[in-house]
PDB file of C-alpha atoms in Angstrom:
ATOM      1  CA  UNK A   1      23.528 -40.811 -55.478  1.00  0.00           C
ATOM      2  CA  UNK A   2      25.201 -37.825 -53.428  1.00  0.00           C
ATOM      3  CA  UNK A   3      22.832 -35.043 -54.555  1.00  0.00           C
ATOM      4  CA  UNK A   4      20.916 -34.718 -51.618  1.00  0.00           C
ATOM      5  CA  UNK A   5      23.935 -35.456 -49.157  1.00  0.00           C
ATOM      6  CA  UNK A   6      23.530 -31.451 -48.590  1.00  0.00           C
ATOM      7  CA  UNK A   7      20.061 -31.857 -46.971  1.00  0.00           C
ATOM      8  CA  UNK A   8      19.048 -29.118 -49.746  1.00  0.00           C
ATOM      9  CA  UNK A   9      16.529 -31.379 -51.642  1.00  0.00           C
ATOM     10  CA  UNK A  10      12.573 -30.766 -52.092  1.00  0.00           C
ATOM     11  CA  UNK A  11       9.832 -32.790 -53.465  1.00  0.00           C
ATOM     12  CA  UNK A  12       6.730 -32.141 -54.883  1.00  0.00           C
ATOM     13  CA  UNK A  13       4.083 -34.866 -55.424  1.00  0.00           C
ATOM     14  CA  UNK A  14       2.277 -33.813 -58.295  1.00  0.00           C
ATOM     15  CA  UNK A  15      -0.156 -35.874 -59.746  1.00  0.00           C
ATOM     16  CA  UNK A  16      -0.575 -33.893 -62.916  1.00  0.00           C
ATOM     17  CA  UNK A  17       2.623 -35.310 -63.683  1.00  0.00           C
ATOM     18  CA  UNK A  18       3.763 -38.164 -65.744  1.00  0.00           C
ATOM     19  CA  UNK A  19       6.752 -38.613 -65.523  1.00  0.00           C
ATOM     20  CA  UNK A  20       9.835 -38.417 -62.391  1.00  0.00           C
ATOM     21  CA  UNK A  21      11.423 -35.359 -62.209  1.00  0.00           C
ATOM     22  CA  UNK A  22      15.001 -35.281 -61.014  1.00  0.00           C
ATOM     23  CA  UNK A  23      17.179 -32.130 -60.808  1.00  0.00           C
ATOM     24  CA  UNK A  24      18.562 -30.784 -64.261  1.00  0.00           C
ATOM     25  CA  UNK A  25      22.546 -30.939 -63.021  1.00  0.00           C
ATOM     26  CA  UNK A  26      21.871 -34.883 -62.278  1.00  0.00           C
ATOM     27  CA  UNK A  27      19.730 -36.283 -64.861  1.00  0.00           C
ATOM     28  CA  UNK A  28      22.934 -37.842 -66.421  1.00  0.00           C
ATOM     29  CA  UNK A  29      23.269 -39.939 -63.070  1.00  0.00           C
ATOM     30  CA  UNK A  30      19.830 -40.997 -63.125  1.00  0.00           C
ATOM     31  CA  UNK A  31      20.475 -41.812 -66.670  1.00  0.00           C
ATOM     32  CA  UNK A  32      23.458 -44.156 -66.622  1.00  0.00           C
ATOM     33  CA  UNK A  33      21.953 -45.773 -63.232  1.00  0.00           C
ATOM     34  CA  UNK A  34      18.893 -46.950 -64.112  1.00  0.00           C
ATOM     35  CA  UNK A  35      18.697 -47.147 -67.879  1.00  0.00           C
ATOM     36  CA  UNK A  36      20.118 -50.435 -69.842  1.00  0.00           C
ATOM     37  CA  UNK A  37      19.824 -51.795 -73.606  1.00  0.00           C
ATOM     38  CA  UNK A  38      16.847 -52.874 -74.779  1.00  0.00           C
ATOM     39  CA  UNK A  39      15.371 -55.513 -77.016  1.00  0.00           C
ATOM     40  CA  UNK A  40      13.028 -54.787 -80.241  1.00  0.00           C
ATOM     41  CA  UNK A  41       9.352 -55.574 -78.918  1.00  0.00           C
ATOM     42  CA  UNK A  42      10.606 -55.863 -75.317  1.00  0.00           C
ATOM     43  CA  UNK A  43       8.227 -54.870 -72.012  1.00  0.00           C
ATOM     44  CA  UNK A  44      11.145 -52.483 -70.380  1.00  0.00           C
ATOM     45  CA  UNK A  45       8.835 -52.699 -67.845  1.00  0.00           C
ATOM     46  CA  UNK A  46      10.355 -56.152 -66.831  1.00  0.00           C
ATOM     47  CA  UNK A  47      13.721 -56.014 -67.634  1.00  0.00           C
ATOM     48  CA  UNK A  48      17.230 -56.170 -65.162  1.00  0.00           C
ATOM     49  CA  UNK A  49      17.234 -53.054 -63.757  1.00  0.00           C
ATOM     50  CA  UNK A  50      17.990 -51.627 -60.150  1.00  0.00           C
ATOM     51  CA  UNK A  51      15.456 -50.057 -57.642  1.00  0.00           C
ATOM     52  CA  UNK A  52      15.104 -46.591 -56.852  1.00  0.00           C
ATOM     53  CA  UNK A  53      15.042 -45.534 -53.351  1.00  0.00           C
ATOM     54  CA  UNK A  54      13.189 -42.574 -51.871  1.00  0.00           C
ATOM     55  CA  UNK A  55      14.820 -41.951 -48.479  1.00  0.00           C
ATOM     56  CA  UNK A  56      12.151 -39.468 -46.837  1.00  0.00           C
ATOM     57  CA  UNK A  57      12.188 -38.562 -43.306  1.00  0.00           C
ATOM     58  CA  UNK A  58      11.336 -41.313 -41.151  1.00  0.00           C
ATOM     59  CA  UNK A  59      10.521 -43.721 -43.781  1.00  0.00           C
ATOM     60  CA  UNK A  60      11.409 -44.824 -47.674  1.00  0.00           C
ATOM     61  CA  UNK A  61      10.071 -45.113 -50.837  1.00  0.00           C
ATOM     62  CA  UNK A  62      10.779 -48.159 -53.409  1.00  0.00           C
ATOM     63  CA  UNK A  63      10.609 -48.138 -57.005  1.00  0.00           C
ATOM     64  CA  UNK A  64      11.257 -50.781 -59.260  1.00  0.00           C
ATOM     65  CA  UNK A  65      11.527 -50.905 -63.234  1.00  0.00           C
ATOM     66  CA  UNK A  66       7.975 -51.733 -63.596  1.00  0.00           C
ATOM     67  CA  UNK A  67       7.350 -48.637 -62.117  1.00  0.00           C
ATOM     68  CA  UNK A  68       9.477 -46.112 -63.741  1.00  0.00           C
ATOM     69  CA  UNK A  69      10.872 -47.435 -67.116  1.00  0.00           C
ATOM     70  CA  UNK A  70       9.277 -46.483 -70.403  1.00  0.00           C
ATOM     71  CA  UNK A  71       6.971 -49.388 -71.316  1.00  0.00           C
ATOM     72  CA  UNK A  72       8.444 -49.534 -75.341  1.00  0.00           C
ATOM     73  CA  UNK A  73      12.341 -50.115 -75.969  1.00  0.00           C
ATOM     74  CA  UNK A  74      13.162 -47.362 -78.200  1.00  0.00           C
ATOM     75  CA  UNK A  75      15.423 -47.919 -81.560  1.00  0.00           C
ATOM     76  CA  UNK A  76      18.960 -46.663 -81.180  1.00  0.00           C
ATOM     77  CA  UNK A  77      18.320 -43.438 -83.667  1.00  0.00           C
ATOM     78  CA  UNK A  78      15.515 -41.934 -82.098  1.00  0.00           C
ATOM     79  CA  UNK A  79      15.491 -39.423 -79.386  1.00  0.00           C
ATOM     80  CA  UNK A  80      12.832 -39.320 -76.426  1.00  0.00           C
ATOM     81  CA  UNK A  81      12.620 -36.682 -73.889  1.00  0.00           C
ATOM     82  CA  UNK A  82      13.303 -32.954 -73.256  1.00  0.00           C
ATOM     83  CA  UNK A  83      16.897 -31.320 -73.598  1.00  0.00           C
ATOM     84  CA  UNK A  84      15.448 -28.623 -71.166  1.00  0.00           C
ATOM     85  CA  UNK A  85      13.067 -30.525 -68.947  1.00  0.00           C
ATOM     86  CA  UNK A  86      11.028 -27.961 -66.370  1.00  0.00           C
ATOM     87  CA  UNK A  87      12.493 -24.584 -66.225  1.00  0.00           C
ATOM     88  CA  UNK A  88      12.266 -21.443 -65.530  1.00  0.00           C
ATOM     89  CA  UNK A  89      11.138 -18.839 -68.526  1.00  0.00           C
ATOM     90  CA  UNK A  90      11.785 -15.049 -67.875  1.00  0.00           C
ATOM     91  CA  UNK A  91       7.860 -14.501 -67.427  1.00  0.00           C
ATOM     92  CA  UNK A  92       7.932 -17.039 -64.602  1.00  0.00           C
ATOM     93  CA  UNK A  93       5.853 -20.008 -66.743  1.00  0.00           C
ATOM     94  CA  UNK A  94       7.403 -23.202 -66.224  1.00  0.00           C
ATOM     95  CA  UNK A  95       8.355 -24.892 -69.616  1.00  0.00           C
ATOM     96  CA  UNK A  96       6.394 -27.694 -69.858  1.00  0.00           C
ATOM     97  CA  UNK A  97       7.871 -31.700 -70.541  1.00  0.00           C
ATOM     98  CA  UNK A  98       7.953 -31.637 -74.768  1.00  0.00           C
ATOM     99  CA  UNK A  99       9.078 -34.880 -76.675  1.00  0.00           C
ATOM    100  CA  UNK A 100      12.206 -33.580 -78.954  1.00  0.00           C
ATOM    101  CA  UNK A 101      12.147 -35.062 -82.629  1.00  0.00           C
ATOM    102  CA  UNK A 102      13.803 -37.849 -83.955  1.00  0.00           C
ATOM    103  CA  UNK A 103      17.784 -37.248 -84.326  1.00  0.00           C
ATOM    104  CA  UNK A 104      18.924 -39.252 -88.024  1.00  0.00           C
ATOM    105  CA  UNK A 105      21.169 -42.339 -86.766  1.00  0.00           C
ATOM    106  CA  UNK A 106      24.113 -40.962 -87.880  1.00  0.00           C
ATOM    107  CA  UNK A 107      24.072 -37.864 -85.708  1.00  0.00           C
ATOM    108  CA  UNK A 108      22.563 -39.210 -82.521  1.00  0.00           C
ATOM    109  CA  UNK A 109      24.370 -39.414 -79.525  1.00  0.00           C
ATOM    110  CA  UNK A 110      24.945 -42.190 -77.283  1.00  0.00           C
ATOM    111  CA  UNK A 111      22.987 -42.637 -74.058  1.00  0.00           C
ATOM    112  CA  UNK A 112      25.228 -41.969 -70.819  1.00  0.00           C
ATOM    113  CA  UNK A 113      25.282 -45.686 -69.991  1.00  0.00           C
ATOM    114  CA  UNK A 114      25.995 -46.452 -73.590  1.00  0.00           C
ATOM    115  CA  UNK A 115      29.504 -47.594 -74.892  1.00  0.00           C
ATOM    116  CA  UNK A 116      28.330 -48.363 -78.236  1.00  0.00           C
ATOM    117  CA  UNK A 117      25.368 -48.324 -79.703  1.00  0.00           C
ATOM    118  CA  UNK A 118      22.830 -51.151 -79.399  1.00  0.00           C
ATOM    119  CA  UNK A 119      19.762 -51.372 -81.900  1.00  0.00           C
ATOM    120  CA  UNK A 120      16.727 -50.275 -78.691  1.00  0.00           C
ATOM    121  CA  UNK A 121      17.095 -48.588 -75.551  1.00  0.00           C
ATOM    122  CA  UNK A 122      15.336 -48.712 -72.252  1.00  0.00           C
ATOM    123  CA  UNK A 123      15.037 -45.425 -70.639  1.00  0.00           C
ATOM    124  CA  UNK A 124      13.103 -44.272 -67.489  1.00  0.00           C
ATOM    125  CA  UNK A 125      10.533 -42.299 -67.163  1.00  0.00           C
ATOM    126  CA  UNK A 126      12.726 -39.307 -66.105  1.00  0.00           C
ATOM    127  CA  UNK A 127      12.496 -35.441 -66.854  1.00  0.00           C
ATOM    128  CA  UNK A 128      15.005 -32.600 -65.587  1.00  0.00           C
ATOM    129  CA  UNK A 129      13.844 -29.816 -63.110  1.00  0.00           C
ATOM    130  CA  UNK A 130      15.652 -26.662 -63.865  1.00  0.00           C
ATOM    131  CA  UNK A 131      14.017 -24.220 -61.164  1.00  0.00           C
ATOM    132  CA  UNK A 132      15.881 -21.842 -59.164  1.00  0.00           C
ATOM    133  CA  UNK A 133      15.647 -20.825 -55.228  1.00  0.00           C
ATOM    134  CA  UNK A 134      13.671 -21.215 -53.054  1.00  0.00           C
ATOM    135  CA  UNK A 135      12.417 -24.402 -54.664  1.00  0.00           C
ATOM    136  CA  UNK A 136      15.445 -25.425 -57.144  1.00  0.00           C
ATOM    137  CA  UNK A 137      17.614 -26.351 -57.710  1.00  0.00           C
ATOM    138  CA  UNK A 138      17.785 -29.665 -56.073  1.00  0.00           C
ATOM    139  CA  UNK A 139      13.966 -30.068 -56.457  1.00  0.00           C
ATOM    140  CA  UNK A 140      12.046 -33.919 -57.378  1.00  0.00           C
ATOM    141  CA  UNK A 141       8.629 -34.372 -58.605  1.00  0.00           C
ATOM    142  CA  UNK A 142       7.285 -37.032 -57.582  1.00  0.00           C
ATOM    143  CA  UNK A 143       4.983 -38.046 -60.491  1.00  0.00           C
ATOM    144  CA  UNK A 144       2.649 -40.740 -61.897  1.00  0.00           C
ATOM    145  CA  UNK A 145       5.761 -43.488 -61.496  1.00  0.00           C
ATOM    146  CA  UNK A 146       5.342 -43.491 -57.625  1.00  0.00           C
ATOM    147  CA  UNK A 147       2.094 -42.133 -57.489  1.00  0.00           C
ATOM    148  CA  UNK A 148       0.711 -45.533 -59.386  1.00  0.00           C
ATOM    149  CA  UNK A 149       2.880 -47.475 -56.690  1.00  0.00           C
ATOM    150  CA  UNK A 150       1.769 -45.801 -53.557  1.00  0.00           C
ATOM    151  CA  UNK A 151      -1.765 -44.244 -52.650  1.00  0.00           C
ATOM    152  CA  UNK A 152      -1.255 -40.745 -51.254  1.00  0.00           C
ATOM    153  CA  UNK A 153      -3.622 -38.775 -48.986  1.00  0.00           C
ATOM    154  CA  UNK A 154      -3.350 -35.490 -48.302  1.00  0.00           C
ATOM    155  CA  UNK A 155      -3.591 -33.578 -45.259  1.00  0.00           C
ATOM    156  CA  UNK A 156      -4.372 -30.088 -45.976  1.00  0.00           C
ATOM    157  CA  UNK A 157      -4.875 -28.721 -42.164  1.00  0.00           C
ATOM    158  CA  UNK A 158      -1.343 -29.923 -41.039  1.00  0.00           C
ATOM    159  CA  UNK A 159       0.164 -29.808 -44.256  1.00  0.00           C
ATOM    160  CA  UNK A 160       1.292 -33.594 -44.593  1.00  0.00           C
ATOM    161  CA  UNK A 161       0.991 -36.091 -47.227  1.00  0.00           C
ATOM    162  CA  UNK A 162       0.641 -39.745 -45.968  1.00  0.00           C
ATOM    163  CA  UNK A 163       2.124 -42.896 -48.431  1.00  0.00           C
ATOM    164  CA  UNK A 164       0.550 -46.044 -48.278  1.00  0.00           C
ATOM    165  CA  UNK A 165       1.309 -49.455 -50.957  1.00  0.00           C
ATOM    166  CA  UNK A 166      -1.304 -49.336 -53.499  1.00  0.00           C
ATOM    167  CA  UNK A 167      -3.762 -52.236 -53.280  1.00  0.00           C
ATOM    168  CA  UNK A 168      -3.043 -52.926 -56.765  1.00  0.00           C
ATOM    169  CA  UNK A 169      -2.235 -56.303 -58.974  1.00  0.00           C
ATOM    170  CA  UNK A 170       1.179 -55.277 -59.974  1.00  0.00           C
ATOM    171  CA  UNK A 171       1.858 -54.801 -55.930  1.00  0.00           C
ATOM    172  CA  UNK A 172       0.260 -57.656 -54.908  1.00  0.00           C
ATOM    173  CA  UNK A 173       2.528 -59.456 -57.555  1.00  0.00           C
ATOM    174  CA  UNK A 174       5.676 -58.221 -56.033  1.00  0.00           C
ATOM    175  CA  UNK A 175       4.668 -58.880 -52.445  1.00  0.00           C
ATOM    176  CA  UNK A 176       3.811 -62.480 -53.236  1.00  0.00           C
ATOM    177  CA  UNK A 177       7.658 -62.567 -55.033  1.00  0.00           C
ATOM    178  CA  UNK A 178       9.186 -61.141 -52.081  1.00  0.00           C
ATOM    179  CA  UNK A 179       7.069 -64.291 -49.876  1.00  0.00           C
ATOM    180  CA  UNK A 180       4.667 -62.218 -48.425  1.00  0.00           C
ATOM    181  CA  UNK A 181       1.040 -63.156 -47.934  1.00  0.00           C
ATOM    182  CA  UNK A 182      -1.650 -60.714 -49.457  1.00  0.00           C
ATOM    183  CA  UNK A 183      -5.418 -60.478 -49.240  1.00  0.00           C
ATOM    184  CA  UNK A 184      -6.874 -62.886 -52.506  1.00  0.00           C
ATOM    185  CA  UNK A 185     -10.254 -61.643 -51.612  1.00  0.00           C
ATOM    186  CA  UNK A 186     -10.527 -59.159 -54.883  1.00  0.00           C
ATOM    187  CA  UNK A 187      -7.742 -60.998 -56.639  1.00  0.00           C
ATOM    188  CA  UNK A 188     -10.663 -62.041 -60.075  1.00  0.00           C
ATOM    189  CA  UNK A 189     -11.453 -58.021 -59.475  1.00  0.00           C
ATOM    190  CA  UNK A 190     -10.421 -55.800 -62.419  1.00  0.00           C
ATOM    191  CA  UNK A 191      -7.866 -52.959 -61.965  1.00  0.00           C
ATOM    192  CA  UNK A 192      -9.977 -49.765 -62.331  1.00  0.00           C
ATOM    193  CA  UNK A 193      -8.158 -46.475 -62.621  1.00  0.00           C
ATOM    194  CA  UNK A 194     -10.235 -42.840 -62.286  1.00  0.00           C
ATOM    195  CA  UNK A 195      -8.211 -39.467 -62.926  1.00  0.00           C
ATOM    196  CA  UNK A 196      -9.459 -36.384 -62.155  1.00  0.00           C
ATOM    197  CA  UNK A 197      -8.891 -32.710 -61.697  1.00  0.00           C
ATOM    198  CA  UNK A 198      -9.956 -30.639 -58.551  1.00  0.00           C
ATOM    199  CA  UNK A 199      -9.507 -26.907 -58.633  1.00  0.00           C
ATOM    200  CA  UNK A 200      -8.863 -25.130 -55.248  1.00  0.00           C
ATOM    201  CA  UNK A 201      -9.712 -21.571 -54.004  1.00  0.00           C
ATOM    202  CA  UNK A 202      -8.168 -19.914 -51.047  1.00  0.00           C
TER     203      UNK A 202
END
């Protein structure tokens, strides 16, 4: 897609985040790229769809639908998502990611990648980012869909953040797809996941 041809983009890895957040004035290219029809009782997770690539300086990021599709296909007359996305408010809190109510079948609209209607839908894990200057308005978050692909540390002295694959099943999966050898060592291990919260003073 063209909307960082400028060089004007910024990212924010945010771990709070669930979702991938994609400037507000392109969510409808996200859209029709990477979402497809879906099948009642169907992992999206593992359908046809394309990769997303990350092109950061020096090196590039690779998500696939496993990482950033909505796990559930979604029936044609229900509506997911957030018509505003994050945004500005005039007391400078950012509007938080709400889930809009159901639209009736009859009124819904279609999908951008949608000719006609199909009975589910497959949509990523995507959310609009309506901030202004200096951080809008081409700004990404980079959420829990990379963020559960690639392990992150975080240099607070020199102000980096370092991206490294994830030693995890689903990755180790892929690799061996792509004919790559992996470590088997912890292969009968199970996946644990921790989350937590850490408050910082300056």
């Amino acid at each position: 897609l063209d909307v960082c041809k400028d060089g004007s983009c910024r990212g924010v890895v945010d771990t709070g985040t669930s979702h991938f957040g994609v400037p507000g004035s392109s969510i409808n290219e996200f859209l029709t790229a990477l979402a497809t029809d879906g099948v009642e009782g169907e992992d999206c997770r593992f359908v046809d769809a394309p990769s997303m690539e990350l092109v950061l300086e020096g090196f590039t990021l690779n998500l696939g639908p496993r990482n950033y599709m909505r796990p559930l296909a979604v029936p044609s007359n229900m509506n997911v998502g957030s018509s505003r996305g994050v945004t500005m408010e005039s007391g400078g809190q950012a509007d938080q990611f709400e889930a809009a109510a159901p639209a009736s079948s009859s009124t819904r609209r279609l999908w951008p990648w949608q000719t006609q209607k199909p009975s589910h839908s497959c949509a990523p894990r995507i959310m609009p980012v309506n901030l202004p200057a200096p951080l809008g308005p081409n700004l990404f978050i980079l959420g829990e869909p990379l963020l559960s692909r690639y392990y992150t540390v975080y240099d607070w002295k020199e102000a980096r953040i370092g991206f490294g694959l994830a030693a995890t099943k689903a990755n180790k999966e892929a690799l061996v797809q792509e004919g790559q050898e992996v470590d088997s060592q912890d292969e009968q291990q199970e996946e644990i996941y921790s989350f937590m919260q850490v408050t910082v003073t300056v």
